[in-house]
GROMACS .gro file of C-alpha atoms in nm:
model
  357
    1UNK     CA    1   3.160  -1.224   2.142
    2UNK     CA    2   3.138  -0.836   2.064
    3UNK     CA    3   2.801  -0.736   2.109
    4UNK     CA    4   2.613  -0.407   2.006
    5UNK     CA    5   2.292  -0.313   2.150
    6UNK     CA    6   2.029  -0.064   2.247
    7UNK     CA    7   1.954   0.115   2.543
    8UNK     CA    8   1.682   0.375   2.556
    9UNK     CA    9   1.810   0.495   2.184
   10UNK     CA   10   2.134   0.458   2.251
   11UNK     CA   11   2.369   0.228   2.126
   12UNK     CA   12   2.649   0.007   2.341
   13UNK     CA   13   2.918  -0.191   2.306
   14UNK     CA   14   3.029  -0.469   2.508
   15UNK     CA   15   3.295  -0.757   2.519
   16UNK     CA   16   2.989  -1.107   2.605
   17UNK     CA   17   3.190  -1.387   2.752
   18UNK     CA   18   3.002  -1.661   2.590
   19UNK     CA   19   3.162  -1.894   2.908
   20UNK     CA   20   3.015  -1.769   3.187
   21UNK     CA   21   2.806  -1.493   3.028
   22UNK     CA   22   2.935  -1.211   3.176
   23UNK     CA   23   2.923  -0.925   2.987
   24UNK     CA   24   3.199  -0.615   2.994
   25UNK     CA   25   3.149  -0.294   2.833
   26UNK     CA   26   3.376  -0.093   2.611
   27UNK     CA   27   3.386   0.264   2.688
   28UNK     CA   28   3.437   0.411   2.316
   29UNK     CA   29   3.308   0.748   2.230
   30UNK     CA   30   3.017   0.676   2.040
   31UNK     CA   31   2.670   0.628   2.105
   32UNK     CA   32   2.550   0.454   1.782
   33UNK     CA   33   2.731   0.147   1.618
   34UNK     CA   34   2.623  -0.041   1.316
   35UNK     CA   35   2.769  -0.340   1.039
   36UNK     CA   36   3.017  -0.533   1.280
   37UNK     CA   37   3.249  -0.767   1.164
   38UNK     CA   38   3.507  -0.949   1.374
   39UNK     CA   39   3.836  -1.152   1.294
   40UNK     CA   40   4.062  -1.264   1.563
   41UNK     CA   41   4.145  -0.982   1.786
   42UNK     CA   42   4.044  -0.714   1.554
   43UNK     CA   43   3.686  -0.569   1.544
   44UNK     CA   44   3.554  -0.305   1.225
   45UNK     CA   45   3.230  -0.109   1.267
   46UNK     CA   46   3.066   0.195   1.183
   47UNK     CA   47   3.019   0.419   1.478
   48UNK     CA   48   2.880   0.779   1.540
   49UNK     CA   49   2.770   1.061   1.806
   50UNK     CA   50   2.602   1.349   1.812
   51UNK     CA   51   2.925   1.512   1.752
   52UNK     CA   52   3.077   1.310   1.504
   53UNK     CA   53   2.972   1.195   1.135
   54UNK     CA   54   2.927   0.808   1.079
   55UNK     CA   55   3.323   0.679   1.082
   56UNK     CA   56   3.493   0.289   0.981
   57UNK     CA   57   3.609   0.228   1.306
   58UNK     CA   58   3.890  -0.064   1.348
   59UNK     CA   59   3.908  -0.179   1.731
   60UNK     CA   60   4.256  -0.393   1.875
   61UNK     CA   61   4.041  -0.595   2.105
   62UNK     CA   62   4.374  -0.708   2.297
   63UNK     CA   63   4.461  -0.324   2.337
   64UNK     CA   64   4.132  -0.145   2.321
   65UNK     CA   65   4.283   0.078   2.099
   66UNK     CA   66   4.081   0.277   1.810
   67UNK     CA   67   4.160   0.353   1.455
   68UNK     CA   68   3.945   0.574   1.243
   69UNK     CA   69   3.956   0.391   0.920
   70UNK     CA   70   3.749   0.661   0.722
   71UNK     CA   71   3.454   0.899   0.766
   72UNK     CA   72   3.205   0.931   0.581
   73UNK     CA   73   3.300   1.315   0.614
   74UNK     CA   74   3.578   1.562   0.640
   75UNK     CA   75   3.387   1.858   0.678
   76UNK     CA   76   3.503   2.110   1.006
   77UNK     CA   77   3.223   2.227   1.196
   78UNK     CA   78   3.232   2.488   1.466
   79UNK     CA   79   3.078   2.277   1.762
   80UNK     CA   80   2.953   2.592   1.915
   81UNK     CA   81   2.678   2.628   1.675
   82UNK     CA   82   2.604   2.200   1.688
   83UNK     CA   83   2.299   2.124   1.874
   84UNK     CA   84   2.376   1.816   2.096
   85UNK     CA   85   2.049   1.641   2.147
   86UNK     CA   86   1.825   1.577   2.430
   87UNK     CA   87   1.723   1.176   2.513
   88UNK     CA   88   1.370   1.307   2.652
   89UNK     CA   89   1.067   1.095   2.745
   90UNK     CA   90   0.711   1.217   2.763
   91UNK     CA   91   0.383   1.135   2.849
   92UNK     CA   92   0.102   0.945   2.570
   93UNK     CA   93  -0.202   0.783   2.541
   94UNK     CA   94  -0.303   0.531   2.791
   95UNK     CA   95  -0.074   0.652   3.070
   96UNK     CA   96   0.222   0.526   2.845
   97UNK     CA   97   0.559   0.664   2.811
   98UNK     CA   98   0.722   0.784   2.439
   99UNK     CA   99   1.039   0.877   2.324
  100UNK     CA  100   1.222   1.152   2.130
  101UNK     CA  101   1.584   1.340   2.103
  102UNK     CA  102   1.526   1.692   2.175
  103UNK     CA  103   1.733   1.934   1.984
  104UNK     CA  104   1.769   2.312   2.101
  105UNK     CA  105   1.818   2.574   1.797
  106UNK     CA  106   2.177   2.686   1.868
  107UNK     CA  107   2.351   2.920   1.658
  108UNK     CA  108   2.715   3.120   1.795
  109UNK     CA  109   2.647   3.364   1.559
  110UNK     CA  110   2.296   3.414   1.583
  111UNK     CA  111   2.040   3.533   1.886
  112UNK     CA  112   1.644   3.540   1.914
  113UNK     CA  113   1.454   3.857   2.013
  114UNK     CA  114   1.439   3.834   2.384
  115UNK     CA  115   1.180   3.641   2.492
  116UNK     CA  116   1.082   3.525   2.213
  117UNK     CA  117   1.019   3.103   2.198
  118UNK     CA  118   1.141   2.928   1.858
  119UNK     CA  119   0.924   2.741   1.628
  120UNK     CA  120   0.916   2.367   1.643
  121UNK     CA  121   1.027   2.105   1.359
  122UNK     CA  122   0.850   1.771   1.494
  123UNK     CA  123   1.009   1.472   1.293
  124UNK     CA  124   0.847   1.169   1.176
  125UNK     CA  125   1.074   0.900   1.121
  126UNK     CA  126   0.996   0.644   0.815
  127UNK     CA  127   1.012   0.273   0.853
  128UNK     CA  128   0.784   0.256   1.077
  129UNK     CA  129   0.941   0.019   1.277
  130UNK     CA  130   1.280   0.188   1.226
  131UNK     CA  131   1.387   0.421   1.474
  132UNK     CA  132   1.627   0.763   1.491
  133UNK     CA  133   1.934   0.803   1.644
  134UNK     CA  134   2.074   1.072   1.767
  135UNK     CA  135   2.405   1.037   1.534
  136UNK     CA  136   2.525   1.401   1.395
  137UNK     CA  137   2.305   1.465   1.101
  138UNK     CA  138   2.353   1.812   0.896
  139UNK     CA  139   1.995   1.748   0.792
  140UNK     CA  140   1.902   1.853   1.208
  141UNK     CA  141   2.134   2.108   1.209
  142UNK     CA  142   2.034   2.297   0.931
  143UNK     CA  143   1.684   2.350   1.103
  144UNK     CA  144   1.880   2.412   1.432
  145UNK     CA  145   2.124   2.639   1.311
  146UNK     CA  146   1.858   2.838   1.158
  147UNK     CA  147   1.643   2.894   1.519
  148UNK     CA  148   1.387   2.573   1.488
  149UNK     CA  149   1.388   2.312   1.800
  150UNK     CA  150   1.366   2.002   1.676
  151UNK     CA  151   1.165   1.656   1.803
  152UNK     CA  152   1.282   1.395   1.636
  153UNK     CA  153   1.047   1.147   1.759
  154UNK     CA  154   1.092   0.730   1.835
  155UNK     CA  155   0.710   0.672   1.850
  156UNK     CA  156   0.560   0.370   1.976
  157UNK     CA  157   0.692   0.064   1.714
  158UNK     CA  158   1.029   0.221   1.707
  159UNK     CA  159   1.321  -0.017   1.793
  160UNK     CA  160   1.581   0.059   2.053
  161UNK     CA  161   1.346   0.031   2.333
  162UNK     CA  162   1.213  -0.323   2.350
  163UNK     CA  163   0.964  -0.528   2.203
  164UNK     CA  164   0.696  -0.398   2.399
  165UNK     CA  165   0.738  -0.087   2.278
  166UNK     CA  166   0.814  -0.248   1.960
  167UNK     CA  167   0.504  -0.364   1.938
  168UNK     CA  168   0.293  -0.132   1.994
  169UNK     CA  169   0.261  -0.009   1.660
  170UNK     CA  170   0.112  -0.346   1.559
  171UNK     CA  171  -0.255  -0.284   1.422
  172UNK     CA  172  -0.210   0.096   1.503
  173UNK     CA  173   0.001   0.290   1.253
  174UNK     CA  174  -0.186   0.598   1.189
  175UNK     CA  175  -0.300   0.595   1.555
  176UNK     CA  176  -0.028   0.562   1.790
  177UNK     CA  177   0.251   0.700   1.579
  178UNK     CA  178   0.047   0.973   1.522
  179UNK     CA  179  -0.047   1.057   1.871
  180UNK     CA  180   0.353   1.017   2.034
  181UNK     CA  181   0.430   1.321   1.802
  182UNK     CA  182   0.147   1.538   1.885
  183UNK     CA  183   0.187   1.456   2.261
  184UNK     CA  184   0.574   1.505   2.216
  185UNK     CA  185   0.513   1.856   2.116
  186UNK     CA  186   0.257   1.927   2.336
  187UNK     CA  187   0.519   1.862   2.622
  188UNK     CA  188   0.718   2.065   2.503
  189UNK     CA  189   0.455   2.377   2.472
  190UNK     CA  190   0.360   2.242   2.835
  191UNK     CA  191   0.785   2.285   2.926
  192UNK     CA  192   0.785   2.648   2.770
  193UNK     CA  193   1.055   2.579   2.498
  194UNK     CA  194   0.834   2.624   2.210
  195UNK     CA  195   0.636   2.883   2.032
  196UNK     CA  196   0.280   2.690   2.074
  197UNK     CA  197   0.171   2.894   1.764
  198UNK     CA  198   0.439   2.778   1.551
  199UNK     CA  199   0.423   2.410   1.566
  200UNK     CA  200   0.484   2.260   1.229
  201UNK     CA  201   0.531   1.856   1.157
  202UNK     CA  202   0.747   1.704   0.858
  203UNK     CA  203   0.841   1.332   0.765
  204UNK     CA  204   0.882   1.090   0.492
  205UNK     CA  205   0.721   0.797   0.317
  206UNK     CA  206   0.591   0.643   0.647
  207UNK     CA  207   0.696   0.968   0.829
  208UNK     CA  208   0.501   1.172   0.582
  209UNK     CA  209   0.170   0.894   0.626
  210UNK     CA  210   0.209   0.991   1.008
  211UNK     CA  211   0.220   1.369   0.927
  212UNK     CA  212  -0.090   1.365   0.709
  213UNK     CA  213  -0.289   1.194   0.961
  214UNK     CA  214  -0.173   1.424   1.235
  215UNK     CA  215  -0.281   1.730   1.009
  216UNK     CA  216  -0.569   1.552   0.921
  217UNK     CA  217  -0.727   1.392   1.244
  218UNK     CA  218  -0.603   1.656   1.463
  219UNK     CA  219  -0.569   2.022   1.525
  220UNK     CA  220  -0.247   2.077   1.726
  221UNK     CA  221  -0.036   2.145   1.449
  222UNK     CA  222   0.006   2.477   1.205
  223UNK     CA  223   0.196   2.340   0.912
  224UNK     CA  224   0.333   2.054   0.748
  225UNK     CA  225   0.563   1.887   0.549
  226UNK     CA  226   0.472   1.553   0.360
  227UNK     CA  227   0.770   1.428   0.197
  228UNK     CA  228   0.677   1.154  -0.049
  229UNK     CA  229   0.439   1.035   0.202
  230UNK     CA  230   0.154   0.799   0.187
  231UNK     CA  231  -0.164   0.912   0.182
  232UNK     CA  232  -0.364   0.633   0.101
  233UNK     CA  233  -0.263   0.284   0.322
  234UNK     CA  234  -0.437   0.074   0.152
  235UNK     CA  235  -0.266   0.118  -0.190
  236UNK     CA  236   0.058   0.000  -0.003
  237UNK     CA  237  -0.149  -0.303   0.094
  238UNK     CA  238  -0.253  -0.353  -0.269
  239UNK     CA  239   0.024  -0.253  -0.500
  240UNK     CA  240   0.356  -0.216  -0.305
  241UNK     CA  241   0.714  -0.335  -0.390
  242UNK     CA  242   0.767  -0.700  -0.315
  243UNK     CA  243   1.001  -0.704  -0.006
  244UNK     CA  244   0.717  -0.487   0.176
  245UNK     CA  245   0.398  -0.709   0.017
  246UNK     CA  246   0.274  -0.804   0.362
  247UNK     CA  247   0.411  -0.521   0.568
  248UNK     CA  248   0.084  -0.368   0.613
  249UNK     CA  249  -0.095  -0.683   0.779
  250UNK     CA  250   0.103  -0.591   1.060
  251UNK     CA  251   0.060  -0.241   1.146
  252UNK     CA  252  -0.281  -0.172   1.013
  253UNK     CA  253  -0.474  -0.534   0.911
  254UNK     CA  254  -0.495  -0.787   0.621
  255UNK     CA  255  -0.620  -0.632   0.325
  256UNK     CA  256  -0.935  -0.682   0.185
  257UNK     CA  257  -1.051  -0.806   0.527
  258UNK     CA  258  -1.018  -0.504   0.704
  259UNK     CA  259  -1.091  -0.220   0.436
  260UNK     CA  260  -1.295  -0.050   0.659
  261UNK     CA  261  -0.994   0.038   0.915
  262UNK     CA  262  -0.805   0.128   0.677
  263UNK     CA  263  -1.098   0.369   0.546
  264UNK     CA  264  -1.045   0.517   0.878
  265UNK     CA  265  -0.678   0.550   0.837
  266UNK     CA  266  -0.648   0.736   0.499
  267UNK     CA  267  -0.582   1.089   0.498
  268UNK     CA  268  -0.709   1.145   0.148
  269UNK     CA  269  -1.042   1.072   0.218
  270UNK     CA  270  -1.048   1.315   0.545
  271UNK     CA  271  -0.835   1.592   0.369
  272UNK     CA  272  -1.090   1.829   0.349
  273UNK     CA  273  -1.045   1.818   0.756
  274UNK     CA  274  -0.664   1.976   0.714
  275UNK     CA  275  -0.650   2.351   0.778
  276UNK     CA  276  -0.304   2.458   0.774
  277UNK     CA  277  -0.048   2.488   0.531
  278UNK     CA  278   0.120   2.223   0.360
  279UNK     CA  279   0.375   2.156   0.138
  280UNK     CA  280   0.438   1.886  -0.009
  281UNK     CA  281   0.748   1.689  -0.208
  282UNK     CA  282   0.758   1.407  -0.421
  283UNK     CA  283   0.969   1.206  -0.692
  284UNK     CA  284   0.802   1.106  -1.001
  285UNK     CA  285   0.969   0.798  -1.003
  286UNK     CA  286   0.850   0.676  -0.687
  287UNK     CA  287   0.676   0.292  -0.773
  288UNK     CA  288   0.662   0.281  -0.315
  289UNK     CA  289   0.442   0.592  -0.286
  290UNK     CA  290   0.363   0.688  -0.631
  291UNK     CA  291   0.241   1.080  -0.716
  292UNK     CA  292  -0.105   1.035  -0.754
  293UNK     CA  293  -0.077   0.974  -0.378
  294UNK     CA  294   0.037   1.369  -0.318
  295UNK     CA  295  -0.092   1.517  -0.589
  296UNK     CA  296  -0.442   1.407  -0.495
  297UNK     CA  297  -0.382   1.558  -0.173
  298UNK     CA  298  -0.256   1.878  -0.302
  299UNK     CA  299  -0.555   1.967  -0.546
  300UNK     CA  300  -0.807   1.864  -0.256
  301UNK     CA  301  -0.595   2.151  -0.051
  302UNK     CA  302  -0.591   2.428  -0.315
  303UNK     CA  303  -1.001   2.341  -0.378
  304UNK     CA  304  -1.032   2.406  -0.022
  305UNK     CA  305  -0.848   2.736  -0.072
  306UNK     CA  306  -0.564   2.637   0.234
  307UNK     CA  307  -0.134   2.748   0.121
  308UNK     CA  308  -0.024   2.437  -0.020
  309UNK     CA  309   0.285   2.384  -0.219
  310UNK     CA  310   0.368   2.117  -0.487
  311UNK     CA  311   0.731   2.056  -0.574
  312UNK     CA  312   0.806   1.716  -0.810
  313UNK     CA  313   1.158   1.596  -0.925
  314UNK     CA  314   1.184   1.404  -1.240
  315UNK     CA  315   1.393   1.104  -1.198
  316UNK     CA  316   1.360   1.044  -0.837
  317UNK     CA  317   1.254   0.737  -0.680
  318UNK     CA  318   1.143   0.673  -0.277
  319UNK     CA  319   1.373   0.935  -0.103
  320UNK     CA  320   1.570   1.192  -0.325
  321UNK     CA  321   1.921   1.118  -0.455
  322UNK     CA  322   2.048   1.401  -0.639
  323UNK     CA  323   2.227   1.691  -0.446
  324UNK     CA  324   2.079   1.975  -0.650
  325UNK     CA  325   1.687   1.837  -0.545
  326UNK     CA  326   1.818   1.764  -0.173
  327UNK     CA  327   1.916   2.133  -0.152
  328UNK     CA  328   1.633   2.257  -0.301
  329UNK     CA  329   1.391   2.076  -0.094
  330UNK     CA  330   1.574   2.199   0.245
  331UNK     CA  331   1.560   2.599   0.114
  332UNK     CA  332   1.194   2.551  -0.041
  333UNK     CA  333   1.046   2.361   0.324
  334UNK     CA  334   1.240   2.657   0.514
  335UNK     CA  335   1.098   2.906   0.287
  336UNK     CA  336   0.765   2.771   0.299
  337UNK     CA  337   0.796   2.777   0.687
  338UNK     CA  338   0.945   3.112   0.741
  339UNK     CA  339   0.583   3.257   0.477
  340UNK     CA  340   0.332   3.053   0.709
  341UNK     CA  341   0.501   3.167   1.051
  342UNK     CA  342   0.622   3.460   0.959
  343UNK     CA  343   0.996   3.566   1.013
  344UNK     CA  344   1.248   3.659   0.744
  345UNK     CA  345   1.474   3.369   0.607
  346UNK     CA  346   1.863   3.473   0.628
  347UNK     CA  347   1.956   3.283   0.359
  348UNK     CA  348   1.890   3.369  -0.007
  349UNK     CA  349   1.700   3.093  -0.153
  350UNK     CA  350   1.440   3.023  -0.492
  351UNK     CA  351   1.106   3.108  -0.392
  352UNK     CA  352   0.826   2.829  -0.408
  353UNK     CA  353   0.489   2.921  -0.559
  354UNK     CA  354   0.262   2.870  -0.266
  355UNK     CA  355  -0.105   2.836  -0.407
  356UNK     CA  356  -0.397   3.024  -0.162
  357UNK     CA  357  -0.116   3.242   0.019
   0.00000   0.00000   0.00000
């Protein structure tokens, strides 16, 4: 049997001698694999690494030898100016442990002032109970290239660490989510590799949900980013799609039952507590998190007289599709960014109408 699984975020490979079960590892140079398929003494997968886009991988398993069927990319990148992530653990609530891939800004082109600490991008990963990898994405680069450090976070209820961990989301999204990201940064600040001043938080759909109730229940953050994100819990446990009807029983509580929790759990109702920027990005399309859910949040942060920005794509659904709104939403969250902390952007993008600022 060829076997993939997950070590501390990581992913392995090994040969599982279903005899004796003994199992042998392959030493390939990848550290997450995904879709395997297996016929006689040939394996296919798709494989990745922090310095190398998502590939078809064909393995000889008599051999060991690869063959890069495809990637999903030809693009060249200089690898001096690829940040090569950080598996980091860090202290959380209860005396527990969390986990995160820490990502340095690097740029060969590009220095900081001297002495001066970047800003931090803390990323909240949807799902929840999905989990990041720490597989070359351009969408970490771009912040990296352009002098963020980035946390891209594996809060409690991630996979890749065990069901314990696993599980520990179960009746607490919104709670412990929440608090492995603000503790995440906070070790950082504590480690000296961040600007504690310039601490912003961005995620989507569940990530963004996680984001609004660290901006809203807590004060360690100085701007966000909420992309499609849900700001109300409860109408997921009502009114969402049919493959994720019951999803919510398990991380907050079954709904009617316990509409007090999630009372307690809705950033919408508490958003008069945010007080830093946000902006905020949503497809009108969405039927998962539909706009009333940001644009409610949005008017209740321009009546409050805090920089908020609105930007809404016709024709998108849950997550955006179309290159020309992917690109805009990178250069309109880095402009909105470089206005609330501050710095000049080097590229030349659209401004965004920032309402209060």
């Amino acid at each position: 049997l060829i076997c993939i699984y997950q070590e501390n975020g990581e992913g392995h490979l090994v040969r599982l001698n279903s005899g004796n079960g003994e199992a042998q590892p392959l030493e390939l140079p990848y550290t997450n694999y995904n879709m395997m398929v297996v016929s006689g003494e040939r394996a296919a997968f798709l494989a990745s690494s922090p310095t190398e886009f998502t590939s078809l991988i064909e393995l000889n398993l008599a051999t060991n030898q690869l063959e890069v069927v495809r990637r999903n990319s030809n693009l060249i990148l200089d690898k001096a100016s690829l940040s090569v992530p950080e598996a980091i653990e860090f202290p959380t609530e209860h005396g527990l442990t969390a986990y995160a891939f820490y990502y340095a800004p690097r740029n060969a082109n590009q220095q900081a002032p001297e002495g001066e600490l970047p800003p931090l991008l803390v990323i909240s990963h949807g799902g929840p109970t999905s989990a990041t990898t720490n597989a070359l994405l351009l969408s970490t680069q771009y912040w990296t290239s352009r002098g963020f450090a980035v946390l891209d976070v594996n809060y409690g209820g991630s996979t890749g660490y065990g069901r314990t961990y696993r599980q520990r989301l179960n009746g607490q999204f919104g709670i412990v989510d929440t608090n492995d990201c603000i503790n995440g940064a906070k070790y950082l600040v504590e480690k000296g590799l961040v600007d504690p001043k310039r601490l912003a938080i961005k995620g989507g759909s569940a990530g963004g949900y996680t984001t609004l109730c660290a901006l809203a229940f807590h004060k360690t953050f100085n701007a966000g980013g909420c992309h499609f994100g849900v700001s109300d819990p409860a109408a997921l446990a009502r009114d969402t799609h049919k493959f994720e009807s019951r999803y919510m029983d398990s991380m907050v509580g079954p709904y009617p039952e316990m509409e007090d929790v999630y009372k307690e759990r809705t950033p919408i109702l508490y958003a008069d507590q945010i007080s830093c920027p946000v902006i905020f990005f949503q497809g009108l399309d969405d039927r998962v998190v539909t706009p009333d859910q940001s644009e409610l949040m949005v008017n209740v942060l321009r009546e409050n007289k805090l920089p908020v920005a609105y930007i809404a794509y016709e024709g998108e659904g849950h997550g955006f599709r179309m290159a020309k709104n992917i690109k805009r939403t990178f250069e309109a969250e880095s402009y909105f960014f470089a206005r609330v902390f501050g710095f000049e952007l080097a590229d030349q993008v659209e401004p965004v109408e920032i309402y209060n600022m």
